[in-house]
Amino acid sequence: MSQPLLSVTGLGVQFGTFAALQDVSFDLADGETMGLVGESGSGKSTLARAILRLVPATRGRLLWRGEDLLSCGARALRQRRRDLQIVFQDPMASLNPRMRVGETLAEPLKIFEAGLTSAARATRIARMLERVGLSPEMARRYPHEFSGGQCQRIGIARAMMLRPKLLVCDEPVSSLDVSIQGQIVNLLLDLQREFGTAMIFISHNLAVVRHLSHRVLVMYRGRLVEVASRDALFGAPAHPYTRALLAAVPDPTRAFAGRALTTGEAAPAAGRTPPALGGCAFHDRCPYAQPVCLDTVPTLQEVEAEHIVACHRWREVVYS
Ligand SMILES: Nc1ncnc2c1ncn2[C@@H]1O[C@H](COP(=O)(O)OP(=O)(O)O)[C@@H](O)[C@H]1O
Ligand code: SF4
Ligand SMILES: [Mg+2]
């Protein structure tokens, strides 16, 4: 395999005494879409923010084409900011209400392509607005004049302006009307294919994740519990938590095709018992739990090539 675009090793984020992210490792290839799922509070946004250096990682390594992202200096980081973009959950809140859409889209060009004339910038902005399904005249308007879906198109246009190598989408459609979620997802997919952008796509909507991911990461309480290709994850999940997630959406494919995209959590109700110190965090909700699960943290093991799972009893899960 060629050098990964992004390589995450043993990443941890601590908020005070609370470990929001623990020992997260994975690689991402150029142009690859990695779905990231897990119930609310499992650390998905924290992982996204740590990769973008919006929150400090307290442990681990982040390599960008082999170059250290966590210790790089201001200049190298600035260059990375051009390659690494994010689309947020709440499109309205992520746009500056006092800036015209055209000014918002001009910003990245002014910073990174300072040599452009204002006419050339206007052309780039008009083209990008059209590319995301808006009209060029909209550059003169303010965010409040747009619907949520249109604001998200603007957020996507801003993120794609410089043709980033990696686009992190943190629940980009969760706050939108069900009727337009599919359009936005398909827009992201089209742009990604056209520009060859790699994507980390965070969602609790498994139908959407299945629709666009090559591989899927499943997180539970700050840890990775399963990583697999889309087909392996949806076809032969090996972690009891992944199974519970999938069971909550009986047929994700149909849910996507037929309007019934769920916007609520597709996860089982949160357990009331805190995780055992040193044990598996899922033990209080797990139908497969055994005494070993209470005192030993399961490490990631290989089920087959490219399919790893953190569960002491994955064989029983897979073969039951
Ligand atoms: N800045 C912060 N300070 C303290 N705790 C935080 C902060 N950001 C997130 N958390 C906590 O970290 C956990 C994971 O949050 P988050 O990454 O937002 O989860 P998700 O995106 O999966 O819903 C949650 O318990 C959340 O309350
Ligand atoms: S390690 Fe034990 S408690 Fe945790 S998911 Fe596996 S069987 Fe369940
Ligand atoms: Mg989040």
mmCIF file of N, CA and C in Angstrom, residues 50-94:
data_model
loop_
_atom_site.group_PDB
_atom_site.id
_atom_site.type_symbol
_atom_site.label_atom_id
_atom_site.label_comp_id
_atom_site.label_asym_id
_atom_site.label_seq_id
_atom_site.Cartn_x
_atom_site.Cartn_y
_atom_site.Cartn_z
ATOM 1 N N ALA A 50 -9.645 16.879 16.866
ATOM 2 C CA ALA A 50 -8.234 16.620 17.159
ATOM 3 C C ALA A 50 -7.432 16.516 15.864
ATOM 4 N N ILE A 51 -8.037 15.896 14.840
ATOM 5 C CA ILE A 51 -7.341 15.768 13.552
ATOM 6 C C ILE A 51 -7.101 17.148 12.940
ATOM 7 N N LEU A 52 -8.068 18.039 13.114
ATOM 8 C CA LEU A 52 -7.939 19.392 12.568
ATOM 9 C C LEU A 52 -7.181 20.321 13.517
ATOM 10 N N ARG A 53 -6.739 19.758 14.643
ATOM 11 C CA ARG A 53 -6.045 20.529 15.686
ATOM 12 C C ARG A 53 -6.918 21.661 16.237
ATOM 13 N N LEU A 54 -8.206 21.422 16.296
ATOM 14 C CA LEU A 54 -9.115 22.382 16.929
ATOM 15 C C LEU A 54 -9.229 22.089 18.421
ATOM 16 N N VAL A 55 -8.934 20.849 18.817
ATOM 17 C CA VAL A 55 -8.715 20.533 20.236
ATOM 18 C C VAL A 55 -7.347 19.834 20.310
ATOM 19 N N PRO A 56 -6.628 20.051 21.422
ATOM 20 C CA PRO A 56 -5.295 19.443 21.512
ATOM 21 C C PRO A 56 -5.357 17.955 21.823
ATOM 22 N N ALA A 57 -4.572 17.190 21.086
ATOM 23 C CA ALA A 57 -4.425 15.765 21.397
ATOM 24 C C ALA A 57 -3.484 15.662 22.589
ATOM 25 N N THR A 58 -3.833 14.819 23.552
ATOM 26 C CA THR A 58 -2.956 14.673 24.710
ATOM 27 C C THR A 58 -2.017 13.480 24.565
ATOM 28 N N ARG A 59 -2.322 12.610 23.647
ATOM 29 C CA ARG A 59 -1.466 11.453 23.371
ATOM 30 C C ARG A 59 -1.517 11.119 21.896
ATOM 31 N N GLY A 60 -0.524 10.357 21.466
ATOM 32 C CA GLY A 60 -0.583 9.775 20.133
ATOM 33 C C GLY A 60 0.087 10.600 19.050
ATOM 34 N N ARG A 61 -0.060 10.108 17.836
ATOM 35 C CA ARG A 61 0.585 10.729 16.690
ATOM 36 C C ARG A 61 -0.392 10.911 15.544
ATOM 37 N N LEU A 62 -0.193 11.985 14.805
ATOM 38 C CA LEU A 62 -0.970 12.245 13.591
ATOM 39 C C LEU A 62 0.032 12.523 12.490
ATOM 40 N N LEU A 63 0.045 11.672 11.465
ATOM 41 C CA LEU A 63 0.964 11.918 10.357
ATOM 42 C C LEU A 63 0.171 12.252 9.110
ATOM 43 N N TRP A 64 0.634 13.286 8.422
ATOM 44 C CA TRP A 64 0.033 13.700 7.160
ATOM 45 C C TRP A 64 1.058 13.393 6.081
ATOM 46 N N ARG A 65 0.773 12.390 5.265
ATOM 47 C CA ARG A 65 1.771 11.895 4.311
ATOM 48 C C ARG A 65 3.128 11.696 4.983
ATOM 49 N N GLY A 66 3.090 11.145 6.186
ATOM 50 C CA GLY A 66 4.328 10.842 6.895
ATOM 51 C C GLY A 66 4.899 11.999 7.707
ATOM 52 N N GLU A 67 4.307 13.198 7.541
ATOM 53 C CA GLU A 67 4.835 14.366 8.257
ATOM 54 C C GLU A 67 4.013 14.597 9.525
ATOM 55 N N ASP A 68 4.720 14.848 10.638
ATOM 56 C CA ASP A 68 4.056 14.980 11.934
ATOM 57 C C ASP A 68 3.171 16.233 11.978
ATOM 58 N N LEU A 69 1.867 16.001 12.197
ATOM 59 C CA LEU A 69 0.919 17.128 12.229
ATOM 60 C C LEU A 69 0.831 17.776 13.604
ATOM 61 N N LEU A 70 1.142 16.997 14.638
ATOM 62 C CA LEU A 70 0.966 17.529 15.992
ATOM 63 C C LEU A 70 2.108 18.442 16.408
ATOM 64 N N SER A 71 3.292 18.191 15.865
ATOM 65 C CA SER A 71 4.414 19.017 16.310
ATOM 66 C C SER A 71 4.894 19.969 15.216
ATOM 67 N N CYS A 72 4.175 20.019 14.090
ATOM 68 C CA CYS A 72 4.678 20.878 13.012
ATOM 69 C C CYS A 72 4.505 22.352 13.388
ATOM 70 N N GLY A 73 5.341 23.167 12.829
ATOM 71 C CA GLY A 73 5.333 24.594 13.144
ATOM 72 C C GLY A 73 4.184 25.323 12.471
ATOM 73 N N ALA A 74 4.078 26.610 12.782
ATOM 74 C CA ALA A 74 2.955 27.426 12.310
ATOM 75 C C ALA A 74 2.846 27.430 10.784
ATOM 76 N N ARG A 75 3.990 27.473 10.085
ATOM 77 C CA ARG A 75 3.937 27.559 8.623
ATOM 78 C C ARG A 75 3.405 26.284 7.994
ATOM 79 N N ALA A 76 3.928 25.147 8.483
ATOM 80 C CA ALA A 76 3.475 23.865 7.943
ATOM 81 C C ALA A 76 2.000 23.656 8.279
ATOM 82 N N LEU A 77 1.601 24.067 9.467
ATOM 83 C CA LEU A 77 0.207 23.908 9.869
ATOM 84 C C LEU A 77 -0.711 24.747 8.973
ATOM 85 N N ARG A 78 -0.270 25.932 8.648
ATOM 86 C CA ARG A 78 -1.041 26.806 7.773
ATOM 87 C C ARG A 78 -1.251 26.135 6.413
ATOM 88 N N GLN A 79 -0.192 25.519 5.925
ATOM 89 C CA GLN A 79 -0.288 24.818 4.649
ATOM 90 C C GLN A 79 -1.287 23.662 4.746
ATOM 91 N N ARG A 80 -1.249 22.947 5.887
ATOM 92 C CA ARG A 80 -2.185 21.824 6.092
ATOM 93 C C ARG A 80 -3.627 22.305 6.147
ATOM 94 N N ARG A 81 -3.838 23.489 6.715
ATOM 95 C CA ARG A 81 -5.201 24.027 6.816
ATOM 96 C C ARG A 81 -5.853 24.136 5.450
ATOM 97 N N ARG A 82 -5.041 24.319 4.451
ATOM 98 C CA ARG A 82 -5.556 24.404 3.103
ATOM 99 C C ARG A 82 -6.032 23.031 2.612
ATOM 100 N N ASP A 83 -5.331 21.994 3.060
ATOM 101 C CA ASP A 83 -5.625 20.632 2.601
ATOM 102 C C ASP A 83 -6.703 19.939 3.420
ATOM 103 N N LEU A 84 -6.960 20.489 4.610
ATOM 104 C CA LEU A 84 -7.837 19.842 5.582
ATOM 105 C C LEU A 84 -9.014 20.745 5.880
ATOM 106 N N GLN A 85 -10.198 20.360 5.469
ATOM 107 C CA GLN A 85 -11.347 21.233 5.676
ATOM 108 C C GLN A 85 -12.460 20.492 6.413
ATOM 109 N N ILE A 86 -13.343 21.256 7.012
ATOM 110 C CA ILE A 86 -14.437 20.637 7.768
ATOM 111 C C ILE A 86 -15.781 21.254 7.383
ATOM 112 N N VAL A 87 -16.796 20.408 7.368
ATOM 113 C CA VAL A 87 -18.179 20.863 7.201
ATOM 114 C C VAL A 87 -18.890 20.519 8.504
ATOM 115 N N PHE A 88 -19.502 21.515 9.115
ATOM 116 C CA PHE A 88 -20.094 21.320 10.443
ATOM 117 C C PHE A 88 -21.559 20.902 10.366
ATOM 118 N N GLN A 89 -22.047 20.485 11.526
ATOM 119 C CA GLN A 89 -23.430 20.019 11.625
ATOM 120 C C GLN A 89 -24.435 21.148 11.405
ATOM 121 N N ASP A 90 -24.174 22.297 12.054
ATOM 122 C CA ASP A 90 -25.151 23.382 11.996
ATOM 123 C C ASP A 90 -24.685 24.422 10.982
ATOM 124 N N PRO A 91 -25.226 24.359 9.765
ATOM 125 C CA PRO A 91 -24.701 25.196 8.689
ATOM 126 C C PRO A 91 -24.876 26.684 8.971
ATOM 127 N N MET A 92 -26.026 27.053 9.560
ATOM 128 C CA MET A 92 -26.298 28.460 9.811
ATOM 129 C C MET A 92 -25.263 29.021 10.786
ATOM 130 N N ALA A 93 -25.023 28.272 11.885
ATOM 131 C CA ALA A 93 -24.111 28.756 12.916
ATOM 132 C C ALA A 93 -22.664 28.789 12.438
ATOM 133 N N SER A 94 -22.348 28.011 11.397
ATOM 134 C CA SER A 94 -20.955 27.983 10.960
ATOM 135 C C SER A 94 -20.647 29.075 9.932
#
